[in-house]
mmCIF file of N, CA and C in Angstrom:
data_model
loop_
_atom_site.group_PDB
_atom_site.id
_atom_site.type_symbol
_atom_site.label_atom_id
_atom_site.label_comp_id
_atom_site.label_asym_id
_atom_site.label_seq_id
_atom_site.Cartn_x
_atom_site.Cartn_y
_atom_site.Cartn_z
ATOM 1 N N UNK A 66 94.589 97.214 138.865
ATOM 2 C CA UNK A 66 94.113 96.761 137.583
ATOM 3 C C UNK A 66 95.042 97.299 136.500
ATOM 4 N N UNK A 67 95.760 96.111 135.438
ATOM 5 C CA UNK A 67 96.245 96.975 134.355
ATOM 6 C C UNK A 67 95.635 96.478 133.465
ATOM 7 N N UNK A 68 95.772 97.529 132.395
ATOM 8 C CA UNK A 68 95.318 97.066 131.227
ATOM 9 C C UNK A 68 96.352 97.252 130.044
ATOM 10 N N UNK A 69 95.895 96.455 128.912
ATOM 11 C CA UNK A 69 96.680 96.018 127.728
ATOM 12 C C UNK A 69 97.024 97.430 126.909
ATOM 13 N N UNK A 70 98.110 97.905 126.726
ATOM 14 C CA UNK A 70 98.436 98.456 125.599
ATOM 15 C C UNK A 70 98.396 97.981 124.335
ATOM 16 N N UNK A 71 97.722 97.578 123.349
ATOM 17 C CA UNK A 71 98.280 97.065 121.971
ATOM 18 C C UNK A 71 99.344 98.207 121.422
ATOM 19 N N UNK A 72 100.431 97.053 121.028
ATOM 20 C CA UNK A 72 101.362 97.627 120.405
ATOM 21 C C UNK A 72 101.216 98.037 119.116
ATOM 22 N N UNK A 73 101.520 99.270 118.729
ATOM 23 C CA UNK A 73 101.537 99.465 117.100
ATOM 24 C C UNK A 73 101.829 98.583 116.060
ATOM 25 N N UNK A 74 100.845 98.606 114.799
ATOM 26 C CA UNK A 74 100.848 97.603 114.245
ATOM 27 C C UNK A 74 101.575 98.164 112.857
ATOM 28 N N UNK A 75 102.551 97.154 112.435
ATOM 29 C CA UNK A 75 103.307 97.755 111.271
ATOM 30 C C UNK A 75 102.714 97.865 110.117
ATOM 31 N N UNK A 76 103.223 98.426 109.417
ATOM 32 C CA UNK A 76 102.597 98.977 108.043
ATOM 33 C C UNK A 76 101.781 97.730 107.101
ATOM 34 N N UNK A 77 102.470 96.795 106.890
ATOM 35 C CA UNK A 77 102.051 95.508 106.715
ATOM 36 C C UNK A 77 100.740 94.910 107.363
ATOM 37 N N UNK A 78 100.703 95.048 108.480
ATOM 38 C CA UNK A 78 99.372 94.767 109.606
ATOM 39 C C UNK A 78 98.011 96.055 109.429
ATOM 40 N N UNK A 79 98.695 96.889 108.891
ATOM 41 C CA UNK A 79 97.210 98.039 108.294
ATOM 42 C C UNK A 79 96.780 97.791 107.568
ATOM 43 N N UNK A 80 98.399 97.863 106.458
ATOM 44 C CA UNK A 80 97.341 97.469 105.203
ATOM 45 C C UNK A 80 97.023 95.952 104.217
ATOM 46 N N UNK A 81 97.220 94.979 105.390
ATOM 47 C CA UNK A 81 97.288 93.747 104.881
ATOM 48 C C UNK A 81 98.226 93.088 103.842
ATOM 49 N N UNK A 82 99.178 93.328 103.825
ATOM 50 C CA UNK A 82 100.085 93.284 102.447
ATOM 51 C C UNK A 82 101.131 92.246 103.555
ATOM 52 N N UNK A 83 101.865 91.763 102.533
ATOM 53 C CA UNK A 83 102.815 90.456 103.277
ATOM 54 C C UNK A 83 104.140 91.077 102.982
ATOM 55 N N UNK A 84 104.016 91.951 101.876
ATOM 56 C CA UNK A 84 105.709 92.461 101.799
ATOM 57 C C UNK A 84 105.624 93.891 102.204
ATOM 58 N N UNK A 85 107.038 94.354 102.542
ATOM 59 C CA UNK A 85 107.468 95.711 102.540
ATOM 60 C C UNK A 85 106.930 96.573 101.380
ATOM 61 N N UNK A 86 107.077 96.514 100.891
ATOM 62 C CA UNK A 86 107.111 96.715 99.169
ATOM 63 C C UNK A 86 105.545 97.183 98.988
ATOM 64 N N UNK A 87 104.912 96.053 99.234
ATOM 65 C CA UNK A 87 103.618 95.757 99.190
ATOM 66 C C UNK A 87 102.716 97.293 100.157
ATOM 67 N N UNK A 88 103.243 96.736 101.346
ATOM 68 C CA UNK A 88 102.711 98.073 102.038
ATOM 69 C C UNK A 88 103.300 99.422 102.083
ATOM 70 N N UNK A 89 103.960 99.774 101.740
ATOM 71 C CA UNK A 89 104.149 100.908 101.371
ATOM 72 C C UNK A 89 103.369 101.553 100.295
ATOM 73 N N UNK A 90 103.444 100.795 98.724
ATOM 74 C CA UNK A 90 102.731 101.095 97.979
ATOM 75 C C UNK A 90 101.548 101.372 97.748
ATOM 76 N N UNK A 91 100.621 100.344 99.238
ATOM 77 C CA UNK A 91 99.034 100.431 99.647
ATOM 78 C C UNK A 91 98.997 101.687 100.503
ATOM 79 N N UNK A 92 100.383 101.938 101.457
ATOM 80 C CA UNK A 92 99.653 102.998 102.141
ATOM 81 C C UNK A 92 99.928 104.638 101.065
ATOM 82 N N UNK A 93 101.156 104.567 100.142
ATOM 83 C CA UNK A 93 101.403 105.498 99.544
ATOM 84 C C UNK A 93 99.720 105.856 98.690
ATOM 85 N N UNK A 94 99.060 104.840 98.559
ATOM 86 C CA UNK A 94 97.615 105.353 97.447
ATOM 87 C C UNK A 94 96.946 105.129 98.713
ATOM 88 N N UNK A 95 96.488 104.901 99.718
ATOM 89 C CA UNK A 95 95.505 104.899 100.802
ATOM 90 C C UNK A 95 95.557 106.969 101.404
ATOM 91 N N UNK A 96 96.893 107.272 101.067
ATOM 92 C CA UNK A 96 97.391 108.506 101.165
ATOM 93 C C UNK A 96 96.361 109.397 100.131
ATOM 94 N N UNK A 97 97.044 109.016 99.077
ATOM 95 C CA UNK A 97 96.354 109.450 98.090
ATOM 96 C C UNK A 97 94.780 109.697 97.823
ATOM 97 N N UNK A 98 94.116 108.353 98.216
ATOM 98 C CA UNK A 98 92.640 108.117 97.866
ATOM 99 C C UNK A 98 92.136 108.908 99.493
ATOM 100 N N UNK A 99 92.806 108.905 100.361
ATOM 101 C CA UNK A 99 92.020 110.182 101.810
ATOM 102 C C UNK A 99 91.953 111.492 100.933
ATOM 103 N N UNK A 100 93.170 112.120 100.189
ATOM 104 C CA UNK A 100 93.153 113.333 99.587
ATOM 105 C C UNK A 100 92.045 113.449 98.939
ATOM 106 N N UNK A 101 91.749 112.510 97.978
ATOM 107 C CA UNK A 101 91.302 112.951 96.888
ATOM 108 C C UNK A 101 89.185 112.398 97.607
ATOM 109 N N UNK A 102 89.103 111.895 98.781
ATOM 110 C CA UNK A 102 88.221 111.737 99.540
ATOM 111 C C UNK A 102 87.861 113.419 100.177
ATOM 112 N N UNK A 103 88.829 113.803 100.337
ATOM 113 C CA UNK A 103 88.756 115.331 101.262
ATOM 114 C C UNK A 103 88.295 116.270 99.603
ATOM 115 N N UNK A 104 88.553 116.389 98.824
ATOM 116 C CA UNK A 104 88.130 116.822 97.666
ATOM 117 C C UNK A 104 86.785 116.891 97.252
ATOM 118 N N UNK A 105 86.149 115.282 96.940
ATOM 119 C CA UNK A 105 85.297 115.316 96.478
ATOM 120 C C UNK A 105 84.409 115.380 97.633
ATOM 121 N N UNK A 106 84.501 115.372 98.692
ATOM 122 C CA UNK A 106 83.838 116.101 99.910
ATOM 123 C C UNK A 106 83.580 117.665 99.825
ATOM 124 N N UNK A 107 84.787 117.763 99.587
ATOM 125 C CA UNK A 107 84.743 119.801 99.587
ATOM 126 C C UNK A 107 84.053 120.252 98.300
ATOM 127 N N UNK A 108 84.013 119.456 97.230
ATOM 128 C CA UNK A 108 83.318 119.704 96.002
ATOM 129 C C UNK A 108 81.301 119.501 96.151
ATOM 130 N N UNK A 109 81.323 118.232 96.893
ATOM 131 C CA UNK A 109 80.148 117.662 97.510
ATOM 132 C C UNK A 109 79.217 119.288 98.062
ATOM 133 N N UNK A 110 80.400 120.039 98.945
ATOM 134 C CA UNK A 110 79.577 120.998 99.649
ATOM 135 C C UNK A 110 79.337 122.209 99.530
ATOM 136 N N UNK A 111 80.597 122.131 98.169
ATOM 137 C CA UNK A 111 79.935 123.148 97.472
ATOM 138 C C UNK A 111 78.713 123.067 96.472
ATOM 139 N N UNK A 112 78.668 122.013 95.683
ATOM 140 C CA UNK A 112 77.773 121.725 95.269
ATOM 141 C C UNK A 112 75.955 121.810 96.314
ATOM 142 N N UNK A 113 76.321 121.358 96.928
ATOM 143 C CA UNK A 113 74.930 121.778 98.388
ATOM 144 C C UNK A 113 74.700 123.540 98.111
ATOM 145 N N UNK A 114 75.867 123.785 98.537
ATOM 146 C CA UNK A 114 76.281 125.773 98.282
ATOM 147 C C UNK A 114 75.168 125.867 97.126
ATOM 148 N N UNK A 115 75.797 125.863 96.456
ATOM 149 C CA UNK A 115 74.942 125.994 94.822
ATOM 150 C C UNK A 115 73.826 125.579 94.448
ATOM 151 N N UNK A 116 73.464 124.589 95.222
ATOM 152 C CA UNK A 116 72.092 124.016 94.731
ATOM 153 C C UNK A 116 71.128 124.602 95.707
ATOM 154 N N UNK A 117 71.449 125.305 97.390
ATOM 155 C CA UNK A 117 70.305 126.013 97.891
ATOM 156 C C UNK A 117 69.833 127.704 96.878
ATOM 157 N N UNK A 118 71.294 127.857 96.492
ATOM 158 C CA UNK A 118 70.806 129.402 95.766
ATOM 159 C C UNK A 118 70.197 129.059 94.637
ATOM 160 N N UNK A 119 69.960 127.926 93.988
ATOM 161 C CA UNK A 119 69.178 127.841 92.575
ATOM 162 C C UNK A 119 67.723 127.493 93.056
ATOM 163 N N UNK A 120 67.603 126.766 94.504
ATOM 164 C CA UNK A 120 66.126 126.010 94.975
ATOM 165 C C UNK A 120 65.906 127.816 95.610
ATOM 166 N N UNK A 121 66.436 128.629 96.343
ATOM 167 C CA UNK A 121 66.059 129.434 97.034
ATOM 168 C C UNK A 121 64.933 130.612 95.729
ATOM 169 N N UNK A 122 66.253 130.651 94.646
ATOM 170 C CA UNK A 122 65.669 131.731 93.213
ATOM 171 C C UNK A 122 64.221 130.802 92.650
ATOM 172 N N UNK A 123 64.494 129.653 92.557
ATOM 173 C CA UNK A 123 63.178 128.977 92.297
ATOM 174 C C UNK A 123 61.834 129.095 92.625
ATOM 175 N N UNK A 124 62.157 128.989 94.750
ATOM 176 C CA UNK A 124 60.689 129.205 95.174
ATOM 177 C C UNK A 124 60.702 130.815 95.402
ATOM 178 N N UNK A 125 61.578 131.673 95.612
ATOM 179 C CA UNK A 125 60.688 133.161 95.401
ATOM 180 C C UNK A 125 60.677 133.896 93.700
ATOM 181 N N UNK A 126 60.080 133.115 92.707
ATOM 182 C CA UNK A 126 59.990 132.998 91.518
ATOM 183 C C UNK A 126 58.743 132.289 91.947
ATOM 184 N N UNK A 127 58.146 131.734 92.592
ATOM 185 C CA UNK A 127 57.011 131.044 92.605
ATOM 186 C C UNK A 127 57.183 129.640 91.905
ATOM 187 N N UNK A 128 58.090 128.887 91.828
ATOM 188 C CA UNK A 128 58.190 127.479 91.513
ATOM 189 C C UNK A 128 58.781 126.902 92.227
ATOM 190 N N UNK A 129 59.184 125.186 92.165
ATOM 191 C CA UNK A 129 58.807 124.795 93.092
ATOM 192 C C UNK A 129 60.599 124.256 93.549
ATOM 193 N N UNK A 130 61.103 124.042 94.893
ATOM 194 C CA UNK A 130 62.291 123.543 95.119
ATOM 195 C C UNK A 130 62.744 122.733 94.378
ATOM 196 N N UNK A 131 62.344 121.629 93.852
ATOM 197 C CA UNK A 131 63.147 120.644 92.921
ATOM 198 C C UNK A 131 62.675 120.600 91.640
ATOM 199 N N UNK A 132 63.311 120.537 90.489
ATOM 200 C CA UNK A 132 63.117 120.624 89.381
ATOM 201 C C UNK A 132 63.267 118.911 89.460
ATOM 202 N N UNK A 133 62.464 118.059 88.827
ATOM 203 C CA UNK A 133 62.090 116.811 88.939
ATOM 204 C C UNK A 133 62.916 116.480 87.553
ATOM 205 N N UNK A 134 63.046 117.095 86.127
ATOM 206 C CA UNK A 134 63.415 116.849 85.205
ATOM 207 C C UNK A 134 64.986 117.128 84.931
ATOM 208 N N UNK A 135 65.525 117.854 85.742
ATOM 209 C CA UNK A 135 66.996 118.105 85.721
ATOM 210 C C UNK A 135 67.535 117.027 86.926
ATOM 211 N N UNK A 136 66.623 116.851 87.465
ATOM 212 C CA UNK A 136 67.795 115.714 88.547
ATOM 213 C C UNK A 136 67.324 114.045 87.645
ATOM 214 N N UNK A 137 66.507 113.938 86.956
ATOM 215 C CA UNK A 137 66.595 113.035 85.798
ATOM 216 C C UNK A 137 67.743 112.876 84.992
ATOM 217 N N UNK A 138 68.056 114.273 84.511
ATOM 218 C CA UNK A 138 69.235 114.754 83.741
ATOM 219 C C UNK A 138 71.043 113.946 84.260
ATOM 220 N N UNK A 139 70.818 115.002 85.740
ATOM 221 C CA UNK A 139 71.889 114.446 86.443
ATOM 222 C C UNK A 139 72.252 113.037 86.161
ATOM 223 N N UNK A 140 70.896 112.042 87.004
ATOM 224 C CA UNK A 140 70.856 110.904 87.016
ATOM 225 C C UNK A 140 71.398 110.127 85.938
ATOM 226 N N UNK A 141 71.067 110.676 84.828
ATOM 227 C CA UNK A 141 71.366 110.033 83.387
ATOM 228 C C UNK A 141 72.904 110.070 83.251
ATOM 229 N N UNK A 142 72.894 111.584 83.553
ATOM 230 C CA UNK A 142 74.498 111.653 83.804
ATOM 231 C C UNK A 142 75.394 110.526 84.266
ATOM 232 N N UNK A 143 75.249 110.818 85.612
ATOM 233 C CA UNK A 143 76.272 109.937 86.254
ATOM 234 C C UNK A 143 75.722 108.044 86.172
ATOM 235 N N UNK A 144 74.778 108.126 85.685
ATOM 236 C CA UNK A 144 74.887 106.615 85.019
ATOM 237 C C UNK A 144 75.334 106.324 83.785
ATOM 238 N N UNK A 145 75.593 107.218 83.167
ATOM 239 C CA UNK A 145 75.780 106.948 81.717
ATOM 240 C C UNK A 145 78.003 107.260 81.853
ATOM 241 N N UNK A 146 78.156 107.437 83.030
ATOM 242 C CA UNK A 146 79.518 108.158 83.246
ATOM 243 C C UNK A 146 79.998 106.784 84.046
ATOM 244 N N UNK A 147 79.288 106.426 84.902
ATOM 245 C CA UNK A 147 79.539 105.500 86.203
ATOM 246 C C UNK A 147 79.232 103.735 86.404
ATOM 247 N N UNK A 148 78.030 103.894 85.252
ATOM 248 C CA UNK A 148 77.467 102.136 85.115
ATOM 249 C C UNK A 148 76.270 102.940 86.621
ATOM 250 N N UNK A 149 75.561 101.594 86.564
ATOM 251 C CA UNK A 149 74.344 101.352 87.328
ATOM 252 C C UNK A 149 74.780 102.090 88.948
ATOM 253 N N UNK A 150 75.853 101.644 89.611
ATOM 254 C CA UNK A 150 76.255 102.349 90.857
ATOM 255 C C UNK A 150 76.068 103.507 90.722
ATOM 256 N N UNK A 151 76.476 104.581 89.939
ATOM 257 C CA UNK A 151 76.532 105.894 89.590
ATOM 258 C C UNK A 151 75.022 106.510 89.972
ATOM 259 N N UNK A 152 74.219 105.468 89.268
ATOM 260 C CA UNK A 152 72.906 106.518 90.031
ATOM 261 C C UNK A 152 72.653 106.318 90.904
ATOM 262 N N UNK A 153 73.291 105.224 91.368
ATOM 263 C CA UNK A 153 72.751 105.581 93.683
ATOM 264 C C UNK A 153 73.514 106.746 94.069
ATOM 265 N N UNK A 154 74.727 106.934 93.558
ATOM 266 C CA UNK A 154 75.838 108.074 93.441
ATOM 267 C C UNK A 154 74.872 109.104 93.731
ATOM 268 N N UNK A 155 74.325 109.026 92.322
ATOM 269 C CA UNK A 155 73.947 110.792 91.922
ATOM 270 C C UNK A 155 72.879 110.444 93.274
ATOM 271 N N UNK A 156 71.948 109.700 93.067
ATOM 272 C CA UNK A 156 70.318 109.492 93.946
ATOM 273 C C UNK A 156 70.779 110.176 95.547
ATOM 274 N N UNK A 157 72.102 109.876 95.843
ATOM 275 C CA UNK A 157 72.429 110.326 97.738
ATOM 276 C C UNK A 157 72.891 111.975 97.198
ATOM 277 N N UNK A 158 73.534 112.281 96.110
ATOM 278 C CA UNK A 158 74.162 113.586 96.206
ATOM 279 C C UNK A 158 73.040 114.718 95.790
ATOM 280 N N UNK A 159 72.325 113.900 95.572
ATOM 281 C CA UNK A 159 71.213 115.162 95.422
ATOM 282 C C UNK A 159 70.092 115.243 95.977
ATOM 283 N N UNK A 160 70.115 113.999 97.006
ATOM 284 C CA UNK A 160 69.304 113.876 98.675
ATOM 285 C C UNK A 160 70.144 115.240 99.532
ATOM 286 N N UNK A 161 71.512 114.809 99.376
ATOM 287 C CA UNK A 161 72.547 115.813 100.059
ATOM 288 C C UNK A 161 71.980 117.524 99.844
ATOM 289 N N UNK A 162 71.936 117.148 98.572
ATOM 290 C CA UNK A 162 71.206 119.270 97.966
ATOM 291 C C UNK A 162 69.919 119.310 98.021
ATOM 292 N N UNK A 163 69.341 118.489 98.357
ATOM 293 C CA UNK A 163 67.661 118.955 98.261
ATOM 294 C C UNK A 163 67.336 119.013 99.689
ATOM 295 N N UNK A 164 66.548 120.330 99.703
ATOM 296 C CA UNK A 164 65.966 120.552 101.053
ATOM 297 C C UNK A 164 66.450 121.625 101.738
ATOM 298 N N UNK A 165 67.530 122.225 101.484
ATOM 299 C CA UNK A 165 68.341 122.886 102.588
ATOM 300 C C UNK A 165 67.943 124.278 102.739
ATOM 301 N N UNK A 166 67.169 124.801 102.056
ATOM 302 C CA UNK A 166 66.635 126.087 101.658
ATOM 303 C C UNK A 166 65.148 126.164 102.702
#
């Protein structure tokens, strides 16, 4: 039994582009936008970091894990920063921080 190797596909065939030119320039920012993906990931978890030590001081203070009126805040934030997408944004990143405590 053999089976198929697919041959490597050129730069053009990744990133859909018809010229040289073209793909290079898509993969030079596809470069770019992984970096800056690995970032706001590493920022993402710190942010988690930070938000169990403020829920942790909260409930042995006797109140309660989520402050209901500051993740309003947020929300406002990143909609007022982002347009309407922005608050599904904020709505998953602070699913991400709530709870972990």
């Amino acid at each position: 039994m053999t089976t198929k190797t697919a041959a490597p596909k050129t730069l053009a065939e990744q990133t859909g582009a018809r010229t040289d030119e073209a793909a290079s320039l898509i993969g030079d920012a596809r470069e770019r936008i992984d970096a800056l993906d690995d970032r706001i990931i590493g920022l993402i978890q710190e942010r988690m970091a930070i938000s169990a030590v403020i829920q942790e001081a909260r409930i042995s203070s006797g109140g309660r894990r989520v402050n209901l009126a500051r993740e309003m805040d947020v929300l406002a934030h990143y909609r007022d920063a982002l347009g309407k997408p922005g608050t599904a944004l904020a709505m998953t990143m602070l699913e991400l921080c709530r709870g972990r405590v």
